[in-house]
């Protein structure tokens, strides 16, 4: 990503159009790659590919490495003879509407995948090698036990399964081989479809930027199996502290995420083996890896388990640059938003990865606001907004009159020497912000598709620290983006020199 100007679009796989209830790795994904290519974009940024869990959030997954079987494309399985068309037609997955219905997917898609597995030749050499390699064995075993006990948290499993025991698990695998191989099958099929999509994107000169959550859920295979090795826990394998961020101007109580926190001292003793494996595997899947809450490697905010809010946490040192000293040339983007201090600034200088700037945050009138384009360097990725922000148009519409006046004044001050400014209405203001993103000095500019389409609050991807059906569920429809839009974007790419050499 160094020394080249590029542009991209944030589009979650889940938000792709199609009639399967959720975006998949099928036709609509290939069409989106075609759209990006016509728009002369270079990057497709997605959200984490891990299975969703509590609150349907990809940042609360049951596994740090497994892949979301909801994204498996069913028409492709029909073409392979693993499903009948009537199987798909008769399953209520939620259709092609604006919202993902995760309940329908849970109740009906998994059963379809089990039908496909029943027709699958599990003796084929490629699949046998895949299972034997064992990269997804922990996940497969965990999901098999979890489904056996009605998908409740592992803390509610009966003994002898609640406490991980190698002898017990060995016997369980022997007795439940078919079911465990089904969960291997979900990963095998996903990877097959993903590899073909990524190869297609590469031919179109599109890089895929993946996303890695820093933390994983307590109800995860890693915490179940490796709790005392990887996390800060008590003698009963309960978290001593949990993750979050402190109070700020957006939240008086802070954000209480509740994820268990790593025991960095233990991890350091084996050279961060678990993290090295996780990072390497992620960069095999993606061309670029965005790491969420990257500042947590420098210092993390620890809240005593059982606290009702994030008000009373404390900052503690993480592994800092030591974890990344042999990875300085890797294609990593550091999500360094949130509390800023000299420790974080020093950490970012040491690793050298591009950080993030957000134009929604830029125009509040504060002279030292580092999101103002005046302060950007080339080694950064600028966004109109992120998956956690209100879409740009709604964000501006919700400002008070004084805030709006300040926003326009500061936007004009930052933009008028770089781009044509137009403040005639909200759409025009949004277009001015987008042009500024294209024009600014940052090597990479990325906008959520909802911002490019100038959609309102209905298109918000996620509202942090809330659990509701509107989170992670918005989908686009066929026709929301078309060749005319691609041509308009392509002109901006060329005008602002964001088309890398091929």
Coordinates of C-alpha atoms in Angstrom, one line a residue:
X1 CA 0.0 0.0 0.0
X2 CA 3.1 2.3 0.2
X3 CA 3.8 5.0 -2.4
X4 CA 0.7 4.5 -4.5
X5 CA -2.6 6.2 -4.5
X6 CA -5.7 4.0 -4.5
X7 CA -9.4 4.0 -3.7
X8 CA -11.9 1.4 -2.5
X9 CA -15.3 0.7 -1.2
X10 CA -16.4 -0.9 2.1
X11 CA -19.1 -3.5 1.3
X12 CA -19.7 -6.4 3.8
X13 CA -20.2 -9.8 2.2
X14 CA -23.5 -10.0 4.2
X15 CA -24.8 -6.8 2.5
X16 CA -24.5 -8.1 -1.1
X17 CA -27.7 -8.4 -3.0
X18 CA -29.3 -11.8 -3.8
X19 CA -32.3 -14.0 -2.9
X20 CA -30.5 -16.2 -0.4
X21 CA -31.3 -14.1 2.7
X22 CA -27.8 -12.9 3.0
X23 CA -24.9 -11.9 0.7
X24 CA -22.9 -14.9 -0.4
X25 CA -19.7 -15.7 -2.4
X26 CA -21.8 -16.3 -5.5
X27 CA -22.9 -14.3 -8.5
X28 CA -23.6 -11.0 -6.7
X29 CA -20.0 -11.0 -5.3
X30 CA -18.6 -11.4 -8.8
X31 CA -20.8 -8.6 -10.0
X32 CA -19.6 -6.4 -7.3
X33 CA -16.0 -7.1 -8.3
X34 CA -17.1 -6.1 -11.9
X35 CA -18.6 -2.9 -10.5
X36 CA -15.4 -2.1 -8.7
X37 CA -13.4 -2.7 -11.8
X38 CA -15.6 -0.4 -13.9
X39 CA -15.3 2.2 -11.2
X40 CA -11.4 1.9 -11.4
X41 CA -11.4 1.0 -7.7
X42 CA -8.5 -1.0 -6.4
X43 CA -9.7 -2.2 -3.0
X44 CA -12.8 -4.1 -1.8
X45 CA -12.9 -3.8 2.0
X46 CA -15.1 -6.4 3.8
X47 CA -15.9 -7.1 7.5
X48 CA -14.6 -10.1 9.4
X49 CA -15.4 -13.5 7.7
X50 CA -15.7 -15.4 11.0
X51 CA -19.0 -16.9 12.1
X52 CA -21.3 -14.6 13.9
X53 CA -22.5 -15.3 17.4
X54 CA -24.0 -13.2 20.1
X55 CA -25.9 -10.2 18.6
X56 CA -25.0 -11.5 15.1
X57 CA -21.8 -9.5 15.4
X58 CA -18.6 -10.7 13.5
X59 CA -16.7 -9.1 16.4
X60 CA -18.2 -11.6 18.9
X61 CA -17.3 -14.8 17.1
X62 CA -17.1 -18.4 18.3
X63 CA -13.7 -18.7 16.5
X64 CA -10.8 -16.5 15.6
X65 CA -10.1 -18.4 12.3
X66 CA -13.2 -20.2 11.2
X67 CA -15.3 -18.9 8.2
X68 CA -18.9 -17.9 8.1
X69 CA -20.9 -20.8 6.5
X70 CA -23.8 -18.4 6.0
X71 CA -21.8 -16.9 3.2
X72 CA -21.7 -20.2 1.3
X73 CA -23.4 -19.8 -2.1
X74 CA -26.2 -22.3 -2.5
X75 CA -26.7 -22.1 -6.3
X76 CA -23.1 -23.2 -6.6
X77 CA -23.9 -26.2 -4.5
X78 CA -26.8 -26.9 -6.9
X79 CA -24.4 -26.7 -9.8
X80 CA -22.1 -29.2 -8.1
X81 CA -25.0 -31.6 -7.6
X82 CA -24.8 -31.3 -3.8
X83 CA -28.3 -29.7 -3.6
X84 CA -31.4 -29.9 -5.6
X85 CA -33.0 -26.7 -6.8
X86 CA -36.2 -27.5 -5.0
X87 CA -34.2 -27.9 -1.7
X88 CA -33.2 -24.2 -2.1
X89 CA -36.5 -23.0 -3.4
X90 CA -38.4 -24.6 -0.4
X91 CA -36.1 -23.1 2.3
X92 CA -37.1 -19.8 3.8
X93 CA -33.9 -18.0 4.2
X94 CA -35.3 -14.5 4.1
X95 CA -35.3 -13.8 0.3
X96 CA -33.8 -10.7 -1.2
X97 CA -35.0 -8.1 1.2
X98 CA -33.2 -5.2 2.8
X99 CA -32.5 -7.1 6.1
X100 CA -30.7 -10.3 7.0
X101 CA -32.9 -12.5 9.1
X102 CA -30.3 -14.4 11.1
X103 CA -33.0 -16.5 12.8
X104 CA -34.1 -17.9 9.4
X105 CA -30.5 -18.6 8.4
X106 CA -29.8 -20.4 11.7
X107 CA -33.0 -22.5 11.4
X108 CA -32.8 -23.3 7.7
X109 CA -29.4 -22.8 6.1
X110 CA -27.5 -25.1 8.3
X111 CA -30.0 -27.9 7.5
X112 CA -29.4 -27.2 3.8
X113 CA -25.7 -27.5 4.2
X114 CA -26.2 -30.8 6.0
X115 CA -28.2 -32.0 3.0
X116 CA -25.3 -31.0 0.8
X117 CA -22.9 -32.8 3.0
X118 CA -25.0 -36.0 2.8
X119 CA -24.5 -36.0 -1.0
X120 CA -20.8 -35.0 -0.8
X121 CA -18.1 -37.6 -1.5
X122 CA -16.1 -37.2 1.7
X123 CA -13.6 -39.8 0.6
X124 CA -12.2 -37.6 -2.1
X125 CA -8.5 -37.1 -1.6
X126 CA -8.6 -33.3 -1.4
X127 CA -11.2 -33.3 1.4
X128 CA -9.3 -36.1 3.3
X129 CA -6.1 -34.0 3.2
X130 CA -8.1 -30.9 4.3
X131 CA -9.5 -32.8 7.4
X132 CA -6.1 -34.4 8.2
X133 CA -4.4 -31.1 8.1
X134 CA -6.6 -30.1 11.0
X135 CA -6.6 -26.4 10.7
X136 CA -10.3 -26.3 11.6
X137 CA -10.4 -29.3 13.9
X138 CA -10.9 -27.3 17.1
X139 CA -13.7 -25.3 15.5
X140 CA -15.4 -28.5 14.1
X141 CA -15.3 -30.3 17.4
X142 CA -16.5 -27.2 19.3
X143 CA -19.5 -26.6 16.9
X144 CA -20.4 -30.3 17.0
X145 CA -20.6 -30.3 20.8
X146 CA -22.3 -26.9 20.7
X147 CA -25.0 -28.1 18.3
X148 CA -25.5 -31.2 20.4
X149 CA -26.4 -29.0 23.4
X150 CA -28.8 -26.7 21.5
X151 CA -26.1 -24.1 20.8
X152 CA -25.9 -22.8 24.4
X153 CA -22.7 -21.3 25.6
X154 CA -20.0 -23.9 26.5
X155 CA -20.3 -22.7 30.1
X156 CA -23.7 -24.3 30.2
X157 CA -22.6 -27.6 28.7
X158 CA -22.7 -30.6 31.1
X159 CA -19.6 -32.2 32.3
X160 CA -17.4 -33.8 31.0
X161 CA -17.5 -31.4 28.1
X162 CA -17.6 -28.1 29.9
X163 CA -14.0 -28.5 31.1
X164 CA -11.8 -29.3 28.1
X165 CA -10.2 -32.7 28.6
X166 CA -8.1 -34.3 25.7
X167 CA -9.1 -37.9 26.6
X168 CA -12.8 -37.0 26.6
X169 CA -12.6 -35.1 23.3
X170 CA -10.7 -38.0 21.7
X171 CA -13.6 -40.3 22.5
X172 CA -16.1 -37.7 21.4
X173 CA -14.4 -37.4 18.0
X174 CA -14.5 -41.2 17.6
X175 CA -18.2 -41.3 18.5
X176 CA -19.3 -38.3 16.4
X177 CA -17.0 -38.4 13.4
X178 CA -19.7 -37.7 10.8
X179 CA -21.0 -34.6 12.6
X180 CA -17.5 -33.2 13.1
X181 CA -16.7 -33.8 9.4
X182 CA -19.8 -31.8 8.5
X183 CA -18.3 -28.8 10.2
X184 CA -15.1 -29.4 8.4
X185 CA -17.1 -29.5 5.2
X186 CA -18.5 -26.0 5.8
X187 CA -15.0 -24.7 6.0
X188 CA -13.8 -26.7 3.0
X189 CA -16.7 -25.4 0.8
X190 CA -16.3 -21.9 1.9
X191 CA -12.6 -21.9 1.1
X192 CA -13.2 -23.3 -2.3
X193 CA -15.7 -20.6 -3.1
X194 CA -13.6 -17.9 -1.5
X195 CA -10.4 -18.9 -3.4
X196 CA -12.2 -18.7 -6.8
X197 CA -13.7 -15.3 -5.9
X198 CA -10.3 -13.9 -4.8
X199 CA -8.7 -15.2 -8.0
X200 CA -11.4 -13.4 -10.0
X201 CA -10.8 -10.2 -8.1
X202 CA -7.1 -10.5 -8.7
X203 CA -7.7 -10.8 -12.5
X204 CA -9.7 -7.6 -12.2
X205 CA -6.8 -6.0 -10.3
X206 CA -9.0 -5.7 -7.1
X207 CA -7.3 -6.2 -3.7
X208 CA -9.4 -7.6 -0.9
X209 CA -9.0 -5.9 2.5
X210 CA -10.1 -8.3 5.2
X211 CA -10.8 -7.4 8.8
X212 CA -9.5 -9.0 12.0
X213 CA -11.2 -8.3 15.4
X214 CA -8.6 -7.8 18.1
X215 CA -10.7 -9.8 20.7
X216 CA -12.8 -12.9 20.5
X217 CA -15.9 -13.9 22.5
X218 CA -15.9 -15.7 25.8
X219 CA -18.2 -18.3 24.1
X220 CA -15.5 -19.3 21.7
X221 CA -13.4 -22.4 21.0
X222 CA -10.2 -20.6 22.0
X223 CA -11.5 -19.6 25.4
X224 CA -13.0 -23.1 26.0
X225 CA -9.8 -25.0 25.1
X226 CA -7.0 -22.5 25.8
X227 CA -8.6 -20.2 28.4
X228 CA -5.8 -20.5 31.0
X229 CA -3.1 -20.4 28.4
X230 CA -4.2 -17.4 26.4
X231 CA -6.4 -15.2 28.7
X232 CA -6.5 -13.5 32.0
X233 CA -8.7 -15.9 34.0
X234 CA -9.2 -17.1 37.6
X235 CA -8.9 -20.6 38.9
X236 CA -12.4 -21.4 37.6
X237 CA -11.5 -20.3 34.1
X238 CA -13.6 -17.1 34.4
X239 CA -12.3 -13.8 33.0
X240 CA -10.7 -11.6 35.6
X241 CA -11.0 -8.5 33.3
X242 CA -12.9 -7.8 30.1
X243 CA -12.4 -5.5 27.2
X244 CA -14.0 -2.1 26.4
X245 CA -13.1 1.5 26.0
X246 CA -13.5 4.4 28.5
X247 CA -16.1 7.1 28.5
X248 CA -15.7 9.8 25.9
X249 CA -17.8 12.5 24.2
X250 CA -19.9 9.8 22.5
X251 CA -20.6 7.7 25.5
X252 CA -20.7 8.8 29.2
X253 CA -20.4 5.1 30.3
X254 CA -17.8 4.1 27.7
X255 CA -18.2 0.9 25.8
X256 CA -18.3 -2.4 27.7
X257 CA -17.6 -5.1 25.1
X258 CA -17.2 -7.9 27.6
X259 CA -14.6 -9.9 25.6
X260 CA -11.9 -11.7 27.7
X261 CA -8.5 -10.1 27.5
X262 CA -5.3 -11.9 26.5
X263 CA -2.6 -12.7 29.0
X264 CA 0.2 -11.0 27.1
X265 CA 2.9 -12.1 29.5
X266 CA 2.1 -15.8 28.9
X267 CA 1.9 -15.2 25.1
X268 CA 5.3 -13.5 25.1
X269 CA 7.0 -16.6 26.6
X270 CA 6.4 -18.6 23.4
X271 CA 7.1 -15.8 21.1
X272 CA 3.4 -15.0 20.5
X273 CA 2.9 -18.3 18.7
X274 CA -0.9 -18.1 18.7
X275 CA -0.9 -14.5 17.3
X276 CA 1.7 -15.3 14.7
X277 CA -0.4 -18.2 13.4
X278 CA -3.6 -16.1 13.4
X279 CA -1.9 -13.3 11.5
X280 CA -0.3 -15.5 8.9
X281 CA -3.6 -17.4 8.2
X282 CA -5.5 -14.1 7.8
X283 CA -3.0 -12.7 5.3
X284 CA -3.4 -15.9 3.3
X285 CA -7.1 -15.1 2.9
X286 CA -6.7 -11.4 2.2
X287 CA -4.4 -9.1 0.2
X288 CA -4.5 -6.5 3.0
X289 CA -5.5 -7.0 6.6
X290 CA -7.2 -4.3 8.7
X291 CA -6.8 -5.0 12.4
X292 CA -9.6 -3.6 14.6
X293 CA -8.8 -1.7 17.8
X294 CA -5.1 -1.9 17.0
X295 CA -4.2 0.4 19.9
X296 CA -5.0 -2.6 22.2
X297 CA -1.6 -4.0 21.3
X298 CA 0.0 -0.9 22.8
X299 CA -2.2 -0.4 25.8
X300 CA -5.5 -2.0 26.5
X301 CA -8.4 -0.9 28.7
X302 CA -9.2 -3.5 31.3
X303 CA -12.5 -3.5 33.2
X304 CA -13.1 -5.8 36.2
X305 CA -15.4 -8.7 35.2
X306 CA -18.9 -8.0 36.6
X307 CA -18.8 -4.2 36.2
X308 CA -22.1 -2.8 34.7
X309 CA -20.3 -0.1 32.7
X310 CA -16.9 0.7 31.3
X311 CA -16.4 3.7 33.6
X312 CA -14.0 2.2 36.0
X313 CA -11.4 0.4 33.8
X314 CA -7.7 1.0 33.8
X315 CA -5.1 1.2 31.1
X316 CA -2.4 -1.5 31.0
X317 CA 0.5 -2.1 28.7
X318 CA 0.2 -4.6 25.8
X319 CA 3.0 -6.3 23.9
X320 CA 3.6 -3.1 21.9
X321 CA 5.8 -3.3 18.8
X322 CA 7.6 -6.5 19.9
X323 CA 4.8 -8.6 18.5
X324 CA 5.2 -7.0 15.1
X325 CA 9.0 -6.6 14.8
X326 CA 9.3 -9.3 12.2
X327 CA 6.1 -8.2 10.4
X328 CA 6.9 -4.6 9.5
X329 CA 6.6 -5.2 5.8
X330 CA 3.2 -7.0 6.0
X331 CA 0.1 -5.4 4.4
X332 CA -1.6 -4.3 7.6
X333 CA -3.8 -1.3 8.2
X334 CA -4.0 -0.3 11.9
X335 CA -7.4 0.9 13.2
X336 CA -6.0 3.4 15.6
X337 CA -9.1 5.4 16.4
X338 CA -10.2 6.3 19.9
X339 CA -8.2 7.6 22.8
X340 CA -5.0 9.2 21.4
X341 CA -1.8 9.6 23.4
X342 CA 2.0 9.7 22.9
X343 CA 2.3 6.0 23.7
X344 CA 0.0 5.1 20.8
X345 CA 1.8 7.6 18.5
X346 CA 5.2 6.1 19.3
X347 CA 3.8 2.6 18.7
X348 CA 2.4 3.6 15.3
X349 CA 5.8 5.1 14.4
X350 CA 7.6 1.9 15.4
X351 CA 5.4 -0.4 13.3
X352 CA 5.0 2.0 10.4
X353 CA 1.5 0.7 9.4
X354 CA -1.0 3.2 7.9
X355 CA -3.5 4.4 10.4
X356 CA -7.0 5.6 9.9
X357 CA -8.6 9.0 9.4
X358 CA -12.4 9.6 9.4
X359 CA -13.8 12.6 7.6
X360 CA -17.1 12.5 9.7
X361 CA -14.9 13.4 12.7
X362 CA -13.0 16.1 10.9
X363 CA -15.1 19.2 10.9
X364 CA -16.0 20.0 14.6
X365 CA -13.9 23.2 14.7
X366 CA -11.3 21.9 17.1
X367 CA -7.9 23.2 15.8
X368 CA -6.0 20.1 16.9
X369 CA -8.4 17.6 15.4
X370 CA -6.1 15.0 13.8
X371 CA -9.0 13.9 11.4
X372 CA -8.7 17.2 9.6
X373 CA -7.0 16.6 6.2
X374 CA -4.5 19.3 7.0
X375 CA -2.9 16.8 9.4
X376 CA -2.9 13.8 7.1
X377 CA 0.2 12.1 5.9
X378 CA 0.5 9.8 2.8
X379 CA 0.8 6.8 5.1
X380 CA -2.8 6.7 6.1
X381 CA -6.2 5.4 5.0
X382 CA -9.0 8.0 5.0
X383 CA -12.6 7.1 5.3
X384 CA -15.8 9.0 5.0
X385 CA -17.0 6.8 7.9
X386 CA -16.6 3.3 9.2
X387 CA -18.9 0.3 9.8
X388 CA -19.6 1.8 13.3
X389 CA -20.5 5.3 12.1
X390 CA -23.9 6.7 11.1
X391 CA -23.9 7.0 7.3
X392 CA -22.4 10.3 6.2
X393 CA -25.7 11.9 5.0
X394 CA -27.6 11.0 8.2
X395 CA -24.7 12.1 10.3
X396 CA -24.7 15.6 8.7
X397 CA -28.5 15.8 8.9
X398 CA -28.5 15.0 12.6
X399 CA -26.1 17.9 13.5
X400 CA -27.6 20.9 15.3
X401 CA -27.7 24.2 13.4
X402 CA -24.5 25.4 15.1
X403 CA -22.8 22.1 14.5
X404 CA -23.9 22.2 10.9
X405 CA -22.6 25.7 10.4
X406 CA -19.2 24.7 11.9
X407 CA -19.1 21.6 9.7
X408 CA -19.6 23.6 6.5
X409 CA -17.1 26.2 7.5
X410 CA -14.4 23.7 8.4
X411 CA -15.2 21.6 5.3
X412 CA -14.8 24.7 3.1
X413 CA -11.5 25.6 4.8
X414 CA -10.1 22.1 4.2
X415 CA -11.6 21.5 0.8
X416 CA -11.8 24.7 -1.3
X417 CA -8.2 24.6 -2.4
X418 CA -8.4 21.0 -3.5
X419 CA -11.9 20.3 -4.9
X420 CA -15.0 22.0 -6.1
X421 CA -17.3 22.7 -3.1
X422 CA -21.0 22.6 -3.3
X423 CA -23.3 23.1 -0.2
X424 CA -26.6 23.6 -1.9
X425 CA -28.2 20.6 -0.2
X426 CA -27.2 17.5 1.9
X427 CA -26.4 15.4 -1.2
X428 CA -24.1 18.1 -2.5
X429 CA -22.3 18.4 0.9
X430 CA -21.8 14.6 0.9
X431 CA -20.4 14.8 -2.6
X432 CA -18.0 17.5 -1.5
X433 CA -16.8 15.3 1.4
X434 CA -16.3 12.4 -0.9
X435 CA -14.3 14.5 -3.4
X436 CA -12.1 15.7 -0.5
X437 CA -11.5 12.1 0.4
X438 CA -10.4 11.4 -3.2
X439 CA -8.2 14.5 -3.3
X440 CA -6.5 14.4 0.0
X441 CA -2.9 13.3 0.5
X442 CA -3.7 9.9 2.1
X443 CA -2.4 7.0 -0.1
X444 CA -5.8 5.2 0.3
X445 CA -9.4 6.5 0.3
X446 CA -12.2 4.2 1.2
X447 CA -15.9 4.9 1.5
X448 CA -18.8 2.7 2.6
X449 CA -21.1 2.1 -0.3
X450 CA -23.9 3.6 1.8
X451 CA -22.0 6.9 1.8
X452 CA -21.3 6.8 -1.9
X453 CA -25.1 6.2 -2.5
X454 CA -25.9 9.0 0.1
X455 CA -28.2 6.8 2.1
X456 CA -29.7 7.6 5.5
X457 CA -29.6 6.0 8.9
X458 CA -31.5 3.0 7.7
X459 CA -28.2 1.8 6.0
X460 CA -26.1 2.0 9.2
X461 CA -24.1 -1.2 9.6
X462 CA -23.7 -1.2 13.4
X463 CA -24.3 1.0 16.4
X464 CA -21.6 0.1 18.9
X465 CA -22.6 -1.2 22.4
X466 CA -26.1 -2.1 21.2
X467 CA -27.7 -5.4 20.4
X468 CA -30.6 -5.0 17.9
X469 CA -31.8 -6.5 14.7
X470 CA -30.8 -3.4 12.7
X471 CA -27.1 -4.2 13.4
X472 CA -25.2 -6.2 10.8
X473 CA -28.3 -6.8 8.8
X474 CA -28.6 -4.1 6.1
X475 CA -28.5 -5.3 2.5
X476 CA -28.3 -3.7 -0.9
X477 CA -30.6 -4.6 -3.7
X478 CA -29.8 -5.3 -7.4
X479 CA -29.8 -1.9 -9.1
X480 CA -28.7 0.1 -6.1
X481 CA -25.3 0.5 -7.8
X482 CA -25.0 0.5 -11.6
X483 CA -22.7 1.3 -14.5
X484 CA -23.6 5.0 -14.4
X485 CA -22.4 5.2 -10.8
X486 CA -19.2 3.3 -11.7
X487 CA -18.5 5.8 -14.5
X488 CA -18.9 8.7 -12.1
X489 CA -16.5 7.1 -9.6
X490 CA -14.0 6.2 -12.3
X491 CA -13.8 9.9 -13.3
X492 CA -12.9 10.8 -9.7
X493 CA -10.3 8.1 -9.5
X494 CA -8.6 9.4 -12.7
X495 CA -9.0 13.1 -11.7
X496 CA -7.4 12.6 -8.3
X497 CA -4.7 10.1 -9.5
X498 CA -5.9 7.1 -7.5
X499 CA -5.5 4.4 -10.2
X500 CA -2.4 2.3 -9.4
X501 CA -0.3 1.0 -12.2
X502 CA -1.3 -2.6 -13.2

